[in-house]
Every structure is written in C-alpha cells, then in structure tokens.
Amino acid sequence: MTVCEYRPGLEGVPATQSSISYVDGQNGILEYRGIRIDKLAKHSTFLETSYLLIWGQLPTQDELDEFEHEIRYHRRLKYRIRDMMKCFPESGHPMDALQACAAALGLFYSRRALEDPAYIRAAVVRLLAKIPTMVAAFQLMRKGNDPVQPRDDLDYSANFLYMLNEREPDPLAAMIFDVCLNLHAEHTINASTFSAMVTASTLTDPYAVVASAVGTLAGPLHGGANEEVIMMLEEIGSVENVEPYLDKCLENKSKIMGFGHRVYKVKDPRATILQELAEKLFEKFGRDHYYDIAVELERLVEAKLGHKGIYPNVDFYSGLVYSKLGIPTDLFTPVFAIARVAGWLAHWKEQLEANRIFRPTQIYTGIHNAPYIPRGERQTAEGEPVVPELVASNP
Ligand code: ACO
C-alpha cells in the first residue's frame, strides 16, 4: 500500500467511489446522476429528484405517484416524539432539536434489516416524510403553540410551508421553495455526507446516520453559513457600507460568509439559480434592500478575491430567498437538512451496497514512552505545582 502525504481537511483525497453526483468546480457544473442541476431545477420536483438520487434513475409516472403517496401518508409524528419536543428549551437551536428528533426515530423504528430493500425503502420514506414535520413542529412549539398537522392534499413543499406558517402558501412561493430543496439535495462528499457515510459504514441504523449528518451540517463552515450571511447583510446595513465592511474583513483576514468553496473556483451554479429565484420572488412580493447589499458585495468580492477563486456559494442567495418566503433565520439550516436528507440517504444506500467500515490512519505527532508522574508531583506548564483538589474535582 502506498503511504499518502497528509492533507489537512483531506483536500483532494478520494474517500469513496460514487455515481450519485458530480461537481466540476472549474466550470461550475453540478450533476445528479449525470443530469445537470439546471435541468432538474427547471423540470423536476424535489421528490422526483430524491428518487433519482436514491434509486439511480428517474421514476416512471407510476413509480413517482407511489413514492409521493407513501411519503404523504408518513408525514405525521408519533405523539411521543411531539411530547419529547415539548421538553426542548425554546432557546435551543432548531438544528439541535432536529438532530435529537432524527435520532429518536431509531427508538420507534428499531428493527434493523439493512439487507432488505423494503426496510431501506421504509426508512427513506419515513425520513423524507417526517423531517419537514419535525422542523415545522419545533418552530410552533417553541412559540408556545401546538404543531400544525400535515395536510394530505398538499404537495411536499406546499405542505411544509403550510405547517410552518399555518396558512396555505402562494403557489409561486411553494414552487420556488421546492426548487431550493432540489438545489440543496446533494453535493458529493461534503462534510455532512462524509459524516453520514462514516456512520453508515458501521452498519448502524439510518436514523443515526441522518442524526450524525444533521450535527455536521449545523456548523458555520458548512450548512450554518446561510444564517450567517443574513446576519452579515444586516450588519452591513446599506449599500454604501459594503466596501468599508469588506475591506475590514480583508484586513482582519476574516471570511466573508457565503463565499468560497473547497471545490468551486467559479460561481456555484446553485447560487446562480437561487439568485434568479430571489429576483422572481422580489418581482411578485416586493424587493428587499438586503438584496441590493448582496449584489454589491458579490461585485466587490469578485473584484478583490476573484483571483483566488472566491465566488458566491449556495448559501449566499439561499438566505435571501428563505427570508422572503417568511422562514426565520435560524430555520435556514434545518431547511437545508430537509433537502440534504435525500443525498445522505442516497449515500447511505450506496455505502451499504459495497460496505467497508471507514478506518483511516493518522500521523502520530505525540511523544513515546512518557513517564507516569504521581499526582502530587505534577506541575503546570508554567512550573506551578498542580493543586490536588482541582485535579480531584475535574477528573
Ligand atoms: N472570504 C474571504 N476569503 C476566503 C473565503 C471567504 N469566504 N473563503 C476562502 N478564502 C480565502 C482564504 O482566506 C484563503 O486565502 P489564502 O490562501 O490567502 O490564505 C483561500 O481563500 C483558501 O481558503 P481556505 O479556507 O483554505 O479554503 P477551504 O477550501 O478550506 O474552505 C470554505 C472552504 C470553508 C467554504 C471557506 O471558503 C469558507 O470558510 N467560506 C465561508 C463560509 C461559507 O460560506 N461556507 C459555506 C460553504 S458551502 C456549503 O457548505 C454548503
């Protein structure tokens, strides 16, 4: 076996073989199962795309009808899960609530038969169906209200917006939200998908797989960036303030949220589609002044950082779209999770088809054969004796 050089963040190191999605970061191309993302955004629904990702081909009309039907009738949550959610603190982050709820599904659906296609299908249906209900339920419960039951007569995206806002959404809003889910459904081996795959490789249950991925998606360098984009636009406040803000960030070497990507060195194709969607929403529901700030920021970042391949990523315009759809800022990442569960499940299934547990190696940088110093003789790095009581109370 050849020993590879250490690459921090595993940059450029293949961790798997996959036929689910493909990114060409130099040319701004994203494909799901070989189909370009712009075609799917235009012609496919999120559930059709999920089927494509998970089962490898577009469903026939009958297959799609059956899949949608199953999902529609598994949207409700068990009352014990709702009761568990009632105990969550209102101040808790919705991603933490979602992670706990996804993991809790494993308690209720504990039969594990990973070699049985019917089990795989049931888990896929359950997770796709119930995750939006969990996100909407937590939103209402933390405001002290009862959750809104899903409506079987509404499509996937319209139903989510209905559960969230307690009213049927405008058809354009529901359509745009569905495209957003489509765009976020999958993106090769990103951090949360890798996390899902590592968990899957231990042959644990799919709810643990999704729960670990949700936890990974929550971080500000991954799915959490869309929240931070809105906070940043709020902080900038006006178009005139964009340049001084950007210059200060560059001076302090701080990252500009919603820009840069490990793989894309041009504008993320999803950002281009999201920008178009934002404009459609503004046309119908009124322009948002944060959008003007965002456009100016994009122009200046391109001028100042374009040579480093720093362009808007998917998170830059998604927050603006979600805000306009009336989605609270701290639900942006849970909404990302609603979409990405399709990709996680596709990778879970693919991992099971040729599983080998992930167990990489490391380069040890520590010392060897160190002495065991008795507690009373230990000193701090500054040469002070360690206070024994403190050691005892913080074992
Ligand atoms: N703002 C300013 N400079 C940046 C940014 C940014 N957003 N992103 C990268 N750079 C610069 C770095 O300072 C570095 O410059 P240097 O070579 O002069 O030191 C160079 O570009 C390379 O940056 P890295 O951090 O090494 O790139 P990496 O591939 O490790 O990180 C990441 C990618 C995490 C996405 C990074 O661009 C970032 O932190 N962006 C902001 C957070 C964000 O928007 N995350 C969402 C990503 S999309 C997603 O997860 C769905």
XYZ file of C-alpha atoms and ligand atoms in Angstrom:
446
model
C 0.000 0.000 0.000
C 1.352 3.474 -0.865
C 1.526 5.894 2.037
C -0.091 9.219 1.063
C 1.056 12.611 2.236
C -1.100 14.213 4.916
C -3.646 16.670 3.505
C -5.425 18.805 6.132
C -9.182 18.553 5.621
C -8.497 15.588 3.286
C -8.478 18.069 0.409
C -8.416 16.204 -2.882
C -8.202 12.788 -1.212
C -10.819 10.366 -2.659
C -12.774 8.853 0.226
C -15.133 6.721 -1.846
C -16.365 5.844 -5.327
C -19.803 7.173 -6.100
C -22.186 7.536 -9.032
C -24.616 9.852 -7.249
C -23.415 13.335 -8.121
C -20.594 15.115 -9.871
C -19.074 18.574 -9.449
C -16.775 20.317 -11.915
C -15.530 23.167 -9.774
C -13.557 24.882 -12.543
C -16.536 25.141 -14.880
C -19.338 25.475 -12.336
C -21.120 22.226 -13.235
C -23.196 20.099 -10.860
C -24.926 16.896 -11.978
C -27.160 14.487 -10.083
C -26.860 11.005 -11.642
C -25.464 12.684 -14.757
C -28.300 15.221 -15.157
C -27.313 18.894 -14.934
C -28.713 20.757 -11.930
C -30.269 23.499 -14.073
C -32.370 20.897 -15.931
C -33.540 19.326 -12.689
C -34.283 22.754 -11.188
C -36.429 23.531 -14.223
C -38.225 20.234 -14.788
C -38.109 18.048 -11.685
C -39.709 18.226 -8.261
C -37.737 17.640 -5.081
C -39.337 14.232 -4.549
C -38.672 13.130 -8.114
C -35.047 14.248 -7.695
C -34.826 12.394 -4.371
C -35.991 9.224 -6.099
C -33.394 9.782 -8.832
C -30.618 10.251 -6.272
C -31.565 7.291 -4.103
C -32.583 4.720 -6.738
C -30.307 5.907 -9.538
C -32.873 6.721 -12.218
C -35.832 8.974 -12.810
C -39.060 7.263 -11.750
C -41.852 6.422 -14.189
C -45.110 8.275 -13.511
C -46.468 5.249 -11.603
C -43.312 4.904 -9.526
C -43.366 8.597 -8.676
C -47.067 8.510 -7.777
C -46.483 5.589 -5.433
C -43.439 7.233 -3.822
C -45.259 10.537 -3.284
C -48.280 8.675 -1.927
C -46.160 6.800 0.635
C -44.437 9.991 1.756
C -47.723 11.855 2.048
C -49.066 9.246 4.485
C -45.982 9.076 6.676
C -45.708 12.773 7.449
C -47.211 12.627 10.923
C -45.085 12.305 14.043
C -45.775 9.900 16.879
C -47.226 11.782 19.817
C -44.311 10.636 21.996
C -41.919 12.431 19.665
C -44.075 15.549 19.897
C -44.097 15.178 23.700
C -40.326 14.817 23.710
C -40.062 18.002 21.647
C -42.224 19.890 24.139
C -39.434 19.373 26.698
C -36.828 21.032 24.472
C -35.849 24.567 25.585
C -37.392 27.268 23.360
C -33.976 28.909 23.159
C -32.373 25.762 21.752
C -31.188 25.861 18.153
C -33.607 24.103 15.753
C -30.702 22.080 14.327
C -30.087 20.575 17.762
C -33.805 19.822 18.048
C -33.759 18.208 14.613
C -30.723 16.109 15.419
C -32.367 14.829 18.593
C -35.642 14.064 16.770
C -33.916 12.272 13.889
C -32.003 10.121 16.380
C -35.219 9.471 18.338
C -36.811 7.859 15.274
C -34.387 4.997 15.837
C -36.145 4.289 19.154
C -39.501 3.905 17.481
C -38.405 2.057 14.348
C -35.745 -0.128 15.871
C -35.936 -3.142 13.549
C -32.726 -3.078 11.534
C -32.638 -5.127 8.309
C -30.101 -3.377 6.131
C -30.091 -6.140 3.532
C -33.879 -5.880 2.993
C -34.931 -3.453 0.189
C -38.331 -2.996 1.880
C -36.581 -1.818 5.069
C -34.420 0.604 3.063
C -37.484 1.994 1.319
C -39.443 2.373 4.552
C -36.549 4.254 6.186
C -36.186 6.542 3.151
C -39.906 7.298 3.147
C -40.043 7.892 6.886
C -37.076 10.251 6.962
C -38.119 12.252 3.907
C -41.683 12.443 5.214
C -41.067 13.265 8.863
C -38.106 15.635 8.866
C -40.106 18.609 7.494
C -42.828 17.916 10.067
C -40.222 17.948 12.849
C -38.762 21.264 11.711
C -42.191 22.923 11.464
C -43.380 21.395 14.758
C -40.378 22.714 16.697
C -40.909 26.166 15.235
C -44.508 26.282 16.507
C -43.803 24.620 19.827
C -41.013 26.988 20.749
C -43.531 29.817 20.325
C -45.825 28.002 22.748
C -48.238 26.725 20.092
C -49.414 23.264 19.133
C -47.844 21.909 15.957
C -49.933 22.038 12.787
C -50.797 18.602 11.418
C -49.613 17.905 7.860
C -52.221 18.185 5.116
C -52.506 15.191 2.805
C -53.934 17.273 -0.035
C -50.815 19.439 -0.296
C -47.584 18.658 -2.123
C -44.363 18.179 -0.220
C -43.131 21.773 -0.293
C -46.535 23.438 -0.016
C -47.276 21.253 2.994
C -44.057 22.271 4.751
C -44.752 25.981 4.280
C -48.334 25.387 5.402
C -47.191 23.619 8.608
C -44.727 26.420 9.285
C -46.971 29.416 8.713
C -50.390 27.876 9.410
C -51.668 29.007 6.034
C -51.553 27.655 2.518
C -48.606 29.197 0.655
C -48.781 31.159 -2.563
C -48.166 28.667 -5.446
C -45.101 30.643 -6.643
C -43.617 30.539 -3.136
C -44.227 26.778 -2.887
C -42.725 26.197 -6.331
C -39.630 28.267 -5.509
C -39.184 26.500 -2.179
C -39.342 23.157 -3.989
C -36.599 24.295 -6.389
C -34.489 25.327 -3.363
C -34.847 21.825 -1.938
C -33.881 20.388 -5.318
C -30.721 22.515 -5.440
C -29.643 21.507 -1.927
C -30.470 17.801 -2.215
C -26.979 16.505 -2.881
C -23.402 17.649 -3.323
C -20.845 14.816 -3.459
C -18.675 14.153 -0.417
C -19.170 17.303 1.605
C -18.638 17.258 5.383
C -22.139 16.128 6.400
C -22.342 13.470 3.693
C -18.949 12.151 4.697
C -20.160 12.075 8.271
C -23.266 10.135 7.136
C -21.104 7.666 5.239
C -18.729 7.054 8.128
C -21.702 6.410 10.411
C -23.385 4.223 7.775
C -20.231 2.162 7.372
C -20.608 0.855 10.931
C -23.968 -0.680 9.847
C -25.881 1.314 12.414
C -29.484 2.349 11.725
C -30.376 5.065 9.159
C -31.723 7.402 11.849
C -28.285 7.527 13.497
C -26.805 8.133 10.041
C -29.071 11.130 9.455
C -28.657 12.415 13.028
C -24.870 12.475 12.687
C -25.144 14.243 9.335
C -27.519 16.853 10.809
C -24.981 17.560 13.561
C -22.245 18.056 10.995
C -24.365 20.248 8.738
C -25.040 22.596 11.661
C -21.552 24.118 11.718
C -20.961 27.662 10.388
C -18.404 26.496 7.843
C -20.988 24.174 6.274
C -24.803 24.479 6.342
C -24.780 27.125 9.062
C -23.296 29.687 6.677
C -26.673 30.733 5.214
C -27.772 32.066 8.610
C -24.531 33.955 8.965
C -24.997 35.534 5.536
C -28.218 37.216 6.647
C -26.600 38.386 9.889
C -23.719 39.789 7.846
C -26.072 41.635 5.449
C -27.890 43.066 8.472
C -24.599 44.185 9.961
C -23.542 45.848 6.684
C -26.884 47.641 6.648
C -26.516 49.733 3.481
C -25.001 49.555 0.005
C -22.582 52.389 0.877
C -21.248 50.386 3.789
C -20.360 47.313 1.701
C -16.872 48.369 0.661
C -15.669 49.525 4.115
C -17.108 46.315 5.624
C -15.364 44.143 3.062
C -12.053 45.977 3.437
C -12.217 45.497 7.193
C -12.825 41.767 6.750
C -9.890 41.514 4.367
C -7.676 43.457 6.736
C -8.645 41.175 9.645
C -8.376 38.109 7.404
C -11.909 37.079 8.360
C -14.021 35.002 5.997
C -16.928 36.554 4.139
C -19.862 34.264 4.703
C -21.491 32.738 1.636
C -18.283 32.981 -0.398
C -15.640 30.426 -1.244
C -15.863 26.710 -1.693
C -13.458 23.817 -1.437
C -14.448 22.619 -4.924
C -15.947 25.544 -6.877
C -13.461 28.104 -8.085
C -16.153 29.962 -10.056
C -19.688 30.986 -9.037
C -21.571 28.000 -7.650
C -24.234 27.068 -10.281
C -26.784 26.775 -7.470
C -26.074 30.370 -6.428
C -26.873 31.490 -9.992
C -30.243 29.670 -9.944
C -31.028 30.914 -6.417
C -30.315 34.475 -7.462
C -32.826 34.109 -10.316
C -35.389 32.708 -7.871
C -34.777 35.588 -5.460
C -35.450 38.030 -8.278
C -38.713 36.243 -9.175
C -39.834 36.449 -5.557
C -38.930 40.131 -5.307
C -40.863 40.824 -8.509
C -44.010 39.366 -7.010
C -43.660 40.208 -3.310
C -41.503 43.345 -3.297
C -37.768 43.976 -3.419
C -35.671 43.531 -0.330
C -32.905 46.063 0.326
C -30.615 43.278 1.572
C -30.616 42.018 -1.994
C -29.016 45.260 -3.197
C -26.372 44.899 -0.496
C -25.768 41.295 -1.576
C -25.348 42.199 -5.245
C -22.856 44.942 -4.374
C -20.963 42.576 -2.068
C -20.754 39.973 -4.815
C -19.408 42.597 -7.239
C -16.721 43.767 -4.829
C -15.703 40.295 -3.625
C -15.311 39.223 -7.229
C -13.097 42.243 -7.902
C -10.964 41.773 -4.787
C -10.929 37.980 -4.305
C -11.882 36.576 -7.713
C -8.199 35.839 -8.439
C -8.274 33.358 -5.501
C -11.385 31.645 -6.894
C -13.652 33.140 -4.228
C -17.196 33.486 -5.568
C -20.692 33.131 -4.064
C -21.561 29.637 -2.890
C -25.025 28.103 -2.479
C -25.512 29.784 0.890
C -25.137 33.319 -0.357
C -28.530 33.760 -2.014
C -30.468 30.951 -0.286
C -30.911 33.001 2.902
C -32.427 35.883 0.947
C -34.895 33.524 -0.710
C -35.832 31.869 2.576
C -36.296 35.231 4.304
C -38.653 36.325 1.564
C -40.575 33.074 1.998
C -41.095 34.010 5.648
C -38.730 31.377 7.031
C -37.000 32.504 10.255
C -33.220 32.826 10.012
C -32.411 30.008 12.413
C -34.530 27.613 10.320
C -32.369 28.082 7.225
C -30.024 25.252 8.144
C -32.856 22.870 9.135
C -34.394 23.636 5.726
C -31.048 22.717 4.193
C -31.268 19.439 6.137
C -34.783 18.759 4.788
C -33.267 18.834 1.313
C -29.942 17.160 2.018
C -31.533 14.149 3.659
C -32.126 12.904 0.091
C -28.385 12.975 -0.627
C -27.482 11.455 2.740
C -29.894 8.593 2.118
C -28.540 8.056 -1.402
C -25.020 7.764 0.040
C -26.249 5.543 2.885
C -27.749 3.147 0.328
C -24.671 3.276 -1.896
C -22.405 2.694 1.115
C -24.368 -0.410 2.112
C -24.063 -1.837 -1.395
C -20.267 -2.130 -1.073
C -19.591 -1.519 2.588
C -16.253 -1.407 4.310
C -16.004 0.350 7.647
C -14.142 3.680 7.463
C -10.959 3.446 9.443
C -8.347 5.863 8.099
C -4.930 6.247 9.556
C -3.187 9.173 11.257
C 0.261 10.651 11.548
C 1.140 10.494 15.233
C 2.780 13.702 16.476
C 2.945 12.880 20.191
C 5.740 11.520 22.384
C 6.510 7.882 23.293
C 7.185 6.013 26.492
C 6.362 9.020 28.696
C 6.790 8.647 32.488
C 3.729 8.445 34.765
C 4.225 11.345 37.230
C 2.470 10.815 40.569
C -0.370 13.364 41.064
C 1.261 15.276 43.917
C 4.440 15.861 41.884
C 2.839 17.268 38.738
C 3.488 20.852 37.630
C 1.604 23.133 35.251
C 3.275 24.317 32.065
C 4.347 27.446 33.992
C 6.137 25.302 36.596
C 3.462 25.784 39.299
C 2.540 22.679 41.318
C -0.903 21.359 40.311
C -3.438 21.874 43.139
C -4.532 18.326 44.069
C -8.147 19.383 44.929
C -8.641 20.791 41.440
C -7.390 17.605 39.857
C -9.735 15.601 42.036
C -12.792 17.740 41.247
C -12.092 17.759 37.492
C -11.017 14.192 36.795
N -13.800 35.106 2.465
C -12.535 35.566 2.301
N -11.508 34.777 1.940
C -11.766 33.493 1.726
C -13.065 32.954 1.866
C -14.099 33.826 2.241
N -15.335 33.395 2.394
N -13.022 31.649 1.602
C -11.747 31.361 1.317
N -10.985 32.472 1.400
C -9.539 32.583 1.139
C -8.770 32.120 2.380
O -8.503 33.179 3.256
C -7.516 31.555 1.752
O -6.695 32.620 1.381
P -5.089 32.497 1.482
O -4.727 31.403 0.500
O -4.583 33.841 1.080
O -4.783 32.137 2.898
C -8.013 30.923 0.449
O -9.208 31.655 0.101
C -8.375 29.448 0.621
O -9.301 29.335 1.697
P -9.480 28.064 2.626
O -10.163 28.457 3.874
O -8.171 27.337 2.735
O -10.436 27.202 1.711
P -11.179 25.872 2.159
O -11.391 25.094 0.920
O -10.501 25.218 3.302
O -12.567 26.428 2.739
C -14.774 27.185 2.921
C -13.758 26.451 2.049
C -14.811 26.555 4.334
C -16.147 27.042 2.314
C -14.349 28.668 3.018
O -14.381 29.235 1.726
C -15.224 29.462 3.963
O -14.974 29.443 5.173
N -16.252 30.192 3.433
C -17.151 30.953 4.277
C -18.180 30.043 4.919
C -19.207 29.540 3.912
O -19.778 30.288 3.142
N -19.464 28.215 3.984
C -20.454 27.567 3.131
C -19.780 26.667 2.132
S -20.953 25.919 1.053
C -21.616 24.686 1.982
O -21.051 24.139 2.892
C -22.968 24.275 1.635
